[in-house]
PDB file of C-alpha atoms in Angstrom:
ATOM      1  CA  UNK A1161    -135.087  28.978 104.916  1.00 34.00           C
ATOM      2  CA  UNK A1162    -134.775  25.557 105.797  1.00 38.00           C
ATOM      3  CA  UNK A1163    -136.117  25.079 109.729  1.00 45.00           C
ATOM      4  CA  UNK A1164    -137.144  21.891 111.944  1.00 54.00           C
ATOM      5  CA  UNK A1165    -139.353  23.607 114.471  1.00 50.00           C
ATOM      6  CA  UNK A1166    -141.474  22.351 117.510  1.00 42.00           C
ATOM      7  CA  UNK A1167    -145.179  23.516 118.097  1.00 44.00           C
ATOM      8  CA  UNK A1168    -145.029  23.951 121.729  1.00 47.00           C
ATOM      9  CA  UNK A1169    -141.757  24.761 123.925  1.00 82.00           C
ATOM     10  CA  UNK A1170    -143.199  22.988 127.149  1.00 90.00           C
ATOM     11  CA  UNK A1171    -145.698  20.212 127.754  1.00 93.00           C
ATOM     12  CA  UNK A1172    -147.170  18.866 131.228  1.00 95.00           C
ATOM     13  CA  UNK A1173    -149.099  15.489 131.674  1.00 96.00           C
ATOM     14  CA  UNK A1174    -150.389  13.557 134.085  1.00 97.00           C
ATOM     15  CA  UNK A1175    -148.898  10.365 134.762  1.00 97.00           C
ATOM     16  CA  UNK A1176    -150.494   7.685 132.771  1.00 97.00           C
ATOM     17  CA  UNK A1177    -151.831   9.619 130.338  1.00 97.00           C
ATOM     18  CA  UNK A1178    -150.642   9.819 126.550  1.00 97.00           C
ATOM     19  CA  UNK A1179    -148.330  12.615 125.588  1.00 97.00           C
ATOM     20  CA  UNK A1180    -147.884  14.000 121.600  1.00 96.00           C
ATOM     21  CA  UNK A1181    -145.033  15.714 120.651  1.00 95.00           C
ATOM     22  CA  UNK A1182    -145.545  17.793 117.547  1.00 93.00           C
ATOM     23  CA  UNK A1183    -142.994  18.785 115.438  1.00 92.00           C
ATOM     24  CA  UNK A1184    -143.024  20.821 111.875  1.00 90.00           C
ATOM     25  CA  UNK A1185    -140.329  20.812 108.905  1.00 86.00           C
ATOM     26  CA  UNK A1186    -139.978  23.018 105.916  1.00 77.00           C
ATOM     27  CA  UNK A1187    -137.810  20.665 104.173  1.00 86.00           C
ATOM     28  CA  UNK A1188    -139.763  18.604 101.826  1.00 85.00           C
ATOM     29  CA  UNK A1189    -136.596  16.702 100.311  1.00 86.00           C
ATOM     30  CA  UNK A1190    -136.118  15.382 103.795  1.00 88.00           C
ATOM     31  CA  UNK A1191    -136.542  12.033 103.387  1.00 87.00           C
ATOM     32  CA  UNK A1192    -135.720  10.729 106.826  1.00 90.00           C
ATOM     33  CA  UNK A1193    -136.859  11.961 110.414  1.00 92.00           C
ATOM     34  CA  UNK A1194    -135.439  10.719 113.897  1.00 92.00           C
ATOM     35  CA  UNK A1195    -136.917  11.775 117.405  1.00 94.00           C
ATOM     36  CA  UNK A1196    -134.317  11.992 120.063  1.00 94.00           C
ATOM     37  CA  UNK A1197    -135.128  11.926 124.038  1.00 95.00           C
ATOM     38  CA  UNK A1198    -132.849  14.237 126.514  1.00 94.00           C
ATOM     39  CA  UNK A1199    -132.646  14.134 129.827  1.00 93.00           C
ATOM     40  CA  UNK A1200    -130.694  17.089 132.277  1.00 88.00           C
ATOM     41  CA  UNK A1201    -127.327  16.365 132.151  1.00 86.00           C
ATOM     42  CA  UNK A1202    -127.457  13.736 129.359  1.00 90.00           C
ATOM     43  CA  UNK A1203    -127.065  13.770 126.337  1.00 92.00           C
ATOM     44  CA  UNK A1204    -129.873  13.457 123.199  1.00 93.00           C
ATOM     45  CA  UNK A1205    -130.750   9.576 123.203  1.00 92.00           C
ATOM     46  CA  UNK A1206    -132.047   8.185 120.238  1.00 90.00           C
ATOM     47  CA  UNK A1207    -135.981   7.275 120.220  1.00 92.00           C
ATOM     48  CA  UNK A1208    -137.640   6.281 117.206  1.00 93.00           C
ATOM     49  CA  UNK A1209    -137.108   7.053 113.578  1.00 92.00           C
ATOM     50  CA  UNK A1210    -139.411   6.659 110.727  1.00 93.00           C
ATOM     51  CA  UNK A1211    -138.580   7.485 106.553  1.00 91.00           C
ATOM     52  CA  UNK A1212    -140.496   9.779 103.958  1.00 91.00           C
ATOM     53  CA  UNK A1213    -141.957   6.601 102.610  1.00 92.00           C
ATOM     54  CA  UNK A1214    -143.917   5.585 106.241  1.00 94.00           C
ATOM     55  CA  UNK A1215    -146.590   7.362 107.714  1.00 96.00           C
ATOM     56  CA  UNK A1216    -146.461   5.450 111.148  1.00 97.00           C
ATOM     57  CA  UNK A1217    -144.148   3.723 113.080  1.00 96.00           C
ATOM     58  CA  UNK A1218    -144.613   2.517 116.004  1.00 96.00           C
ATOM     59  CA  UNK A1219    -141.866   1.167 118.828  1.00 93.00           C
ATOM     60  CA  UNK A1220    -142.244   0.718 122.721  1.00 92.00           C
ATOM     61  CA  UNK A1221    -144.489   2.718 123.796  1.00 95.00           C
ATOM     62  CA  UNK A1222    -143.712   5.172 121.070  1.00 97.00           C
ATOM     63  CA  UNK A1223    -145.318   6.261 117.675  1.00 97.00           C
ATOM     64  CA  UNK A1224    -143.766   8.216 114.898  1.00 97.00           C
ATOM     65  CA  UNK A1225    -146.439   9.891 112.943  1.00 97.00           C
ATOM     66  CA  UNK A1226    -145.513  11.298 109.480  1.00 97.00           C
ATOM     67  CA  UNK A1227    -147.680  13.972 107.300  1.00 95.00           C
ATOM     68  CA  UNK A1228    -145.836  14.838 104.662  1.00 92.00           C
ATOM     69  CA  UNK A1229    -148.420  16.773 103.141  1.00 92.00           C
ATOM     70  CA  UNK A1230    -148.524  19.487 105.916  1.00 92.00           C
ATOM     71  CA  UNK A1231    -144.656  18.462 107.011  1.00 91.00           C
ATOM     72  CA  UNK A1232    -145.541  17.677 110.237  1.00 93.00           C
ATOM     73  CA  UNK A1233    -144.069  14.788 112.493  1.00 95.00           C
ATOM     74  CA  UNK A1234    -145.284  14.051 115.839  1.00 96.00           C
ATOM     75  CA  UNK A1235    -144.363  11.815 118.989  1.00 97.00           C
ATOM     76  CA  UNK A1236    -147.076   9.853 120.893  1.00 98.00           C
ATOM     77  CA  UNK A1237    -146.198   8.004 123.832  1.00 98.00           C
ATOM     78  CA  UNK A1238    -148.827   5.888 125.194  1.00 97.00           C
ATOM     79  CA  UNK A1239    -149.077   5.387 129.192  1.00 97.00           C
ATOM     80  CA  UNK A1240    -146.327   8.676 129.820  1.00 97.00           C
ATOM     81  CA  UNK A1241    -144.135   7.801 132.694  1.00 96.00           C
ATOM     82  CA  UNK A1242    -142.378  10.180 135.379  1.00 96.00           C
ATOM     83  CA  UNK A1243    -139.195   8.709 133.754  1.00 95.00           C
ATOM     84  CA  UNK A1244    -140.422  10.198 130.077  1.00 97.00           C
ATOM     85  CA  UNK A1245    -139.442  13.845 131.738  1.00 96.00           C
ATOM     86  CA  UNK A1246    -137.230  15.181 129.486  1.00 95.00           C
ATOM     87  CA  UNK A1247    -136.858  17.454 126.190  1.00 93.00           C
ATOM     88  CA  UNK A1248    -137.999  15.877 123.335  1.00 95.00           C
ATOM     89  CA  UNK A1249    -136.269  16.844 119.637  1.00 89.00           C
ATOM     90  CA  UNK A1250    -137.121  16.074 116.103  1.00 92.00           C
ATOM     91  CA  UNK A1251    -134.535  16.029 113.270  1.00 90.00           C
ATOM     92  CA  UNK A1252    -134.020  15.981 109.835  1.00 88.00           C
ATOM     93  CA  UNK A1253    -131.617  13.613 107.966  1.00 81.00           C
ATOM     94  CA  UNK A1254    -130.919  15.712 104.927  1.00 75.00           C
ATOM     95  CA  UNK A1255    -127.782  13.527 103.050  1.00 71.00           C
ATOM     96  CA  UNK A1256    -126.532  12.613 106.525  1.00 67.00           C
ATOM     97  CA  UNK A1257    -126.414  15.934 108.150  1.00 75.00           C
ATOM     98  CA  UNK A1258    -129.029  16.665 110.962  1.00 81.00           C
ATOM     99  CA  UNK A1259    -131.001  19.084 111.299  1.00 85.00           C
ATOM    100  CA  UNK A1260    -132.409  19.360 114.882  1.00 87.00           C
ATOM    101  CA  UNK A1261    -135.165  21.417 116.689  1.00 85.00           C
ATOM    102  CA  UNK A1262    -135.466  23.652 119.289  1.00 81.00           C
ATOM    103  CA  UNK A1263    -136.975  20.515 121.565  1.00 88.00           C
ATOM    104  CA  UNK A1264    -140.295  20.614 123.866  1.00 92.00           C
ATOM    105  CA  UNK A1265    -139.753  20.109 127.433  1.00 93.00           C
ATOM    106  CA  UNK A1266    -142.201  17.145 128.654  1.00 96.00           C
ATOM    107  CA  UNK A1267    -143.124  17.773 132.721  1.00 95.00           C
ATOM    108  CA  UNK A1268    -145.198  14.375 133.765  1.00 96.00           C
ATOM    109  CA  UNK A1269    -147.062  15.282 136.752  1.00 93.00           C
ATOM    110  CA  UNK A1270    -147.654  12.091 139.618  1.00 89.00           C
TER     111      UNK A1270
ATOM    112  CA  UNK B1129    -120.578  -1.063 127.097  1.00 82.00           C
ATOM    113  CA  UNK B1130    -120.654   0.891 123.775  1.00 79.00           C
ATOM    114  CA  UNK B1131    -120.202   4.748 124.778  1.00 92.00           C
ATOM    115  CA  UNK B1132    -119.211   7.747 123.680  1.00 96.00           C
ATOM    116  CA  UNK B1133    -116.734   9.922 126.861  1.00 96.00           C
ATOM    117  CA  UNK B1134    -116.059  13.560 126.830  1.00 97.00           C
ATOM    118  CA  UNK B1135    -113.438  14.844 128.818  1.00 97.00           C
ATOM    119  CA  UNK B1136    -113.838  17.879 130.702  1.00 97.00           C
ATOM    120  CA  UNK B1137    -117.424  17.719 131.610  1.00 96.00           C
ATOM    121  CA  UNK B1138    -117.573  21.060 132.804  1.00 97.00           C
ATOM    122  CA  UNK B1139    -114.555  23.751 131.834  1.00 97.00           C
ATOM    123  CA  UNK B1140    -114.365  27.387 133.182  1.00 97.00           C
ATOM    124  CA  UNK B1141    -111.798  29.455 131.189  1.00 96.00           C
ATOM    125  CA  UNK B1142    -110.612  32.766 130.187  1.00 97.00           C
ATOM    126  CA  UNK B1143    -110.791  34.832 126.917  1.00 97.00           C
ATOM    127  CA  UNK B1144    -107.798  33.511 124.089  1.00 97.00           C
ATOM    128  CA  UNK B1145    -106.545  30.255 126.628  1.00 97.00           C
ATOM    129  CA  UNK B1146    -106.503  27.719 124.286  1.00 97.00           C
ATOM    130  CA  UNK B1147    -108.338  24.309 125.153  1.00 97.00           C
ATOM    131  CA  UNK B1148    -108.903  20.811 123.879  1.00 98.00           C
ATOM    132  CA  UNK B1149    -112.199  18.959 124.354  1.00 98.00           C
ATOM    133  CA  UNK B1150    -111.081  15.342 124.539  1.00 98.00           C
ATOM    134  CA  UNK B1151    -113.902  12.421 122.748  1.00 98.00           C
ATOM    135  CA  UNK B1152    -113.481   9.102 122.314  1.00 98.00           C
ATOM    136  CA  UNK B1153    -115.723   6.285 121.283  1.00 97.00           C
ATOM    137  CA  UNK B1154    -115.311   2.551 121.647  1.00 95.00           C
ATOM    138  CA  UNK B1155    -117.412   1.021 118.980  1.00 92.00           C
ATOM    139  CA  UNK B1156    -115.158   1.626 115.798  1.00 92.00           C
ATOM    140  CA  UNK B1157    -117.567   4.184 113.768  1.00 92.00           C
ATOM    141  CA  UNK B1158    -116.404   5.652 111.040  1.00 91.00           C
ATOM    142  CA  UNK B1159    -118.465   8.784 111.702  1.00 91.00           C
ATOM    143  CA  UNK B1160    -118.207  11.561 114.403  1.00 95.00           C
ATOM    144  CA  UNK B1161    -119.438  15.162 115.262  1.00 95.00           C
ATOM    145  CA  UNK B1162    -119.343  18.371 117.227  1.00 97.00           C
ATOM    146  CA  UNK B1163    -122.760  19.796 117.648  1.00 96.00           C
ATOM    147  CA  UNK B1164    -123.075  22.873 120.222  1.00 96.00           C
ATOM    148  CA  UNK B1165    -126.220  23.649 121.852  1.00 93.00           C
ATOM    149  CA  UNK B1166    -127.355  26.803 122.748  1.00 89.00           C
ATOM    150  CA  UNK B1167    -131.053  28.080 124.090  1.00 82.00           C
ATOM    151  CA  UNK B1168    -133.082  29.294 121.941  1.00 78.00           C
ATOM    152  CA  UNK B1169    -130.989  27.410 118.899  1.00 82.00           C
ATOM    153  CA  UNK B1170    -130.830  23.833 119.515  1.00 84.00           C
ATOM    154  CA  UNK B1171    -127.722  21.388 118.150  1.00 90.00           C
ATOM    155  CA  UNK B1172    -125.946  23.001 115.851  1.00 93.00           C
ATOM    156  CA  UNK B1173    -122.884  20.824 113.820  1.00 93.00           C
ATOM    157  CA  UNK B1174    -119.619  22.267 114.237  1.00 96.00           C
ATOM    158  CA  UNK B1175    -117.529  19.475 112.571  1.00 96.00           C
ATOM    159  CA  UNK B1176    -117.944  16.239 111.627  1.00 93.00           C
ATOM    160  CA  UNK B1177    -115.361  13.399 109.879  1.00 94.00           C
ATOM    161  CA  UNK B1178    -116.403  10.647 108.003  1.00 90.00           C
ATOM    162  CA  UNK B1179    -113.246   8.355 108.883  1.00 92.00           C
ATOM    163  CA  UNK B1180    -109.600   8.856 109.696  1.00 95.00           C
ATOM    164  CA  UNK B1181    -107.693  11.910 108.323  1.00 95.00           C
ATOM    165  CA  UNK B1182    -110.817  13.506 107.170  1.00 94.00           C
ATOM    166  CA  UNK B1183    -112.782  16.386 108.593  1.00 96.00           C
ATOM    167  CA  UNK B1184    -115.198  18.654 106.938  1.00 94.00           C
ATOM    168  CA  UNK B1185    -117.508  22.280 108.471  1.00 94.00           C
ATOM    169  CA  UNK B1186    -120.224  21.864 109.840  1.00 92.00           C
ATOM    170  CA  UNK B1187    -122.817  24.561 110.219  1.00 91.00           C
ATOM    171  CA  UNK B1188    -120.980  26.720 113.084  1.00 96.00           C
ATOM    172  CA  UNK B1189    -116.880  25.849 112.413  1.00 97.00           C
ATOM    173  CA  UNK B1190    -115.644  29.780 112.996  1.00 97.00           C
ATOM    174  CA  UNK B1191    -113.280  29.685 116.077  1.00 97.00           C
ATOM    175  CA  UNK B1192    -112.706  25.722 116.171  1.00 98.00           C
ATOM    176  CA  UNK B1193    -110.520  22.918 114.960  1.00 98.00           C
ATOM    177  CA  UNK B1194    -110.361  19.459 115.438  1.00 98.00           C
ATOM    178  CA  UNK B1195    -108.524  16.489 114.465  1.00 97.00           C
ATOM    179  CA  UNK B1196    -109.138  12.555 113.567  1.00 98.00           C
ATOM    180  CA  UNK B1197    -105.626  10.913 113.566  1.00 97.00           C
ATOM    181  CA  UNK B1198    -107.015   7.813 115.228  1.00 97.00           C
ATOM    182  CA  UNK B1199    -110.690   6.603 114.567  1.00 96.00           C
ATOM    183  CA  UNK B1200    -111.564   5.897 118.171  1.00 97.00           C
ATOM    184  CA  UNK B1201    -110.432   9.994 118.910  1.00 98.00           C
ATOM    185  CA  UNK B1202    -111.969  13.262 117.968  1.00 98.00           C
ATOM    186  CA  UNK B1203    -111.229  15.846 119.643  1.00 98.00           C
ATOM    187  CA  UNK B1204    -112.286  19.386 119.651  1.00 98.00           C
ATOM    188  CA  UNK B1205    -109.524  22.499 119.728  1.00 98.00           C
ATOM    189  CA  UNK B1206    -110.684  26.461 120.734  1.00 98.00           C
ATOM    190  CA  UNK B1207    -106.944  27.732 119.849  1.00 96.00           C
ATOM    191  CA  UNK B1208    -108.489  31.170 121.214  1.00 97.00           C
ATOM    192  CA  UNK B1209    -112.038  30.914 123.164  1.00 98.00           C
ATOM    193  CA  UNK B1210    -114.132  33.959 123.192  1.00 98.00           C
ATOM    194  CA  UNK B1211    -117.407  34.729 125.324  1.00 97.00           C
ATOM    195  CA  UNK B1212    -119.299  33.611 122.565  1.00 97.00           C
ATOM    196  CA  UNK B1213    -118.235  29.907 122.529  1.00 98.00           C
ATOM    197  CA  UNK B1214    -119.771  29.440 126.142  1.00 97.00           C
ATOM    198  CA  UNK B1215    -122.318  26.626 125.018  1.00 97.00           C
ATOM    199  CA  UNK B1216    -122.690  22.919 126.036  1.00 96.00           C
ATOM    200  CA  UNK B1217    -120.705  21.171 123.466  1.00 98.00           C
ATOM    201  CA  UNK B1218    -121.529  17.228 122.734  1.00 97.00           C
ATOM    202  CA  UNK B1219    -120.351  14.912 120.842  1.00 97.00           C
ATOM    203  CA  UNK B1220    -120.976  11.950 118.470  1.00 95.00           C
ATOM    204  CA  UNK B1221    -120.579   9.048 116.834  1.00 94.00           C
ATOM    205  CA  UNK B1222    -122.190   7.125 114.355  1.00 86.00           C
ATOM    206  CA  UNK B1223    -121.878   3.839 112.116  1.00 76.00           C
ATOM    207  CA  UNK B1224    -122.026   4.847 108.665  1.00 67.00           C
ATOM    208  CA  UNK B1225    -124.022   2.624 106.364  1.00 60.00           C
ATOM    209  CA  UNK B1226    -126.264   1.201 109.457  1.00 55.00           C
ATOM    210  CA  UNK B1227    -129.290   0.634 106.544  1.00 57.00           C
ATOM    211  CA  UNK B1228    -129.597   4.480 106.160  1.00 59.00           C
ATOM    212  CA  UNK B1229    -130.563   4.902 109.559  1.00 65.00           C
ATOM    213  CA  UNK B1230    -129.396   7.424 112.409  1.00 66.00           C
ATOM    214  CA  UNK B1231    -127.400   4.886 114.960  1.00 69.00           C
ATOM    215  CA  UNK B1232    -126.068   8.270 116.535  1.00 82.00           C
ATOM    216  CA  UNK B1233    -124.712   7.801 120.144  1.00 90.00           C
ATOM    217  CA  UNK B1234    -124.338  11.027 121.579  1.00 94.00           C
ATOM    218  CA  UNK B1235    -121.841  11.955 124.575  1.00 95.00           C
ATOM    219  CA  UNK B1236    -122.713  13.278 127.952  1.00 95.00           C
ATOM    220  CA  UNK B1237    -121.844  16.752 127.580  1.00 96.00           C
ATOM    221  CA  UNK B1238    -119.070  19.753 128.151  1.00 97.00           C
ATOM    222  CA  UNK B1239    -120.062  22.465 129.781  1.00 97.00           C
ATOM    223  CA  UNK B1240    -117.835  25.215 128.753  1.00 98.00           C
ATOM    224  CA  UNK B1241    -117.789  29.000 129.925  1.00 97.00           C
ATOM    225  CA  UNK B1242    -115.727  31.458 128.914  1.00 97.00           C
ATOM    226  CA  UNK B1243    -115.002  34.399 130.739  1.00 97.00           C
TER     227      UNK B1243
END
């Protein structure tokens, strides 16, 4: 079936260093992916987004990477700051509806 | 500020007590959305409604309602809460037409346990 589903359930960096977020999708008429940040108590706030026609995109800090051949999508962000702590989710824009992962818990260590 | 509110944050209840999850949003989208998230199962859609007077299922409608009389309002109705409704409910809202992109703004969250 259909699934938007996240390599690794926890991640732990040091401070400074650059963190990837991996995400994989079954979905190959998907034709529009969004990465969302959450922090405890909040909620999901919207990162970066990047469509079935880019590979890359890249904002602050942030990079979108986009393989549709495997269906993968992944998060980099450069420089990973105590205040990047969070969950992390990918989604799936299928005709407006999302389709959201599980989400991988980012730890930055000081 | 634009902003999406939820009122109650956190709600304790009892088994059939009927409850209303209040959301508002101050930046005149046409779109908004229930999602529930649960470990283990991420945001799941409950409802959603493109515009005033019109609400459609989402993925996980059984046991809810809601209602869009005024564009700003959506709330969310549990006429008769069971167990399996304890979840942190959030909700959304989003300008439709924004270039095909995602300008979701998502609400702080409702705790909700039911005993």
């Amino acid at each position: 079936g259909e699934s938007v589903g996240l390599h690794l359930p926890t991640l732990s960096v040091q401070e400074g260093d650059n963190s990837i977020i991996n995400c994989a999708y079954s979905n190959s008429a998907s034709d529009y992916f969004i990465w969302y940040k959450q922090e405890s108590g909040k909620g999901p706030q919207f990162i970066i987004d990047i469509r079935s026609n880019m590979d890359k995109r890249q904002g602050q800090r942030v990079t979108v990477l986009l393989n549709k051949t495997v269906k993968h999508l992944s998060l980099q962000i450069a420089a990973t700051q105590p205040g990047d702590s969070a969950v992390y989710f990918c989604a799936e824009n299928q005709g407006g509806k999302l389709i959201f992962g599980q989400g991988t818990e980012l730890s930055v260590k000081p | 500020e634009a902003q999406v509110t939820q009122n109650p944050r956190y709600l304790i209840t009892v088994t059939g007590k009927k409850l209303t999850v209040t959301c508002s949003q101050n930046m005149n989208h046409e779109y908004m959305s229930w999602y529930r998230q649960d470990p283990g199962l991420g945001l799941r859609q409950i409802y959603y409604s493109m515009n005033v007077e019109v609400t459609d299922k989402g993925d996980v409608p059984e046991g809810y309602k809601v209602s869009r009389k005024e564009k700003r309002n959506f709330p969310l109705i549990l006429e008769s809460p069971s167990p399996n409704q304890t979840s942190l409910y959030f909700c959304a809202s989003r300008l439709l037409g924004a270039g095909g992109r995602d300008t979701q703004y998502f609400g702080p969250g409702t705790r909700l346990t039911v005993l």
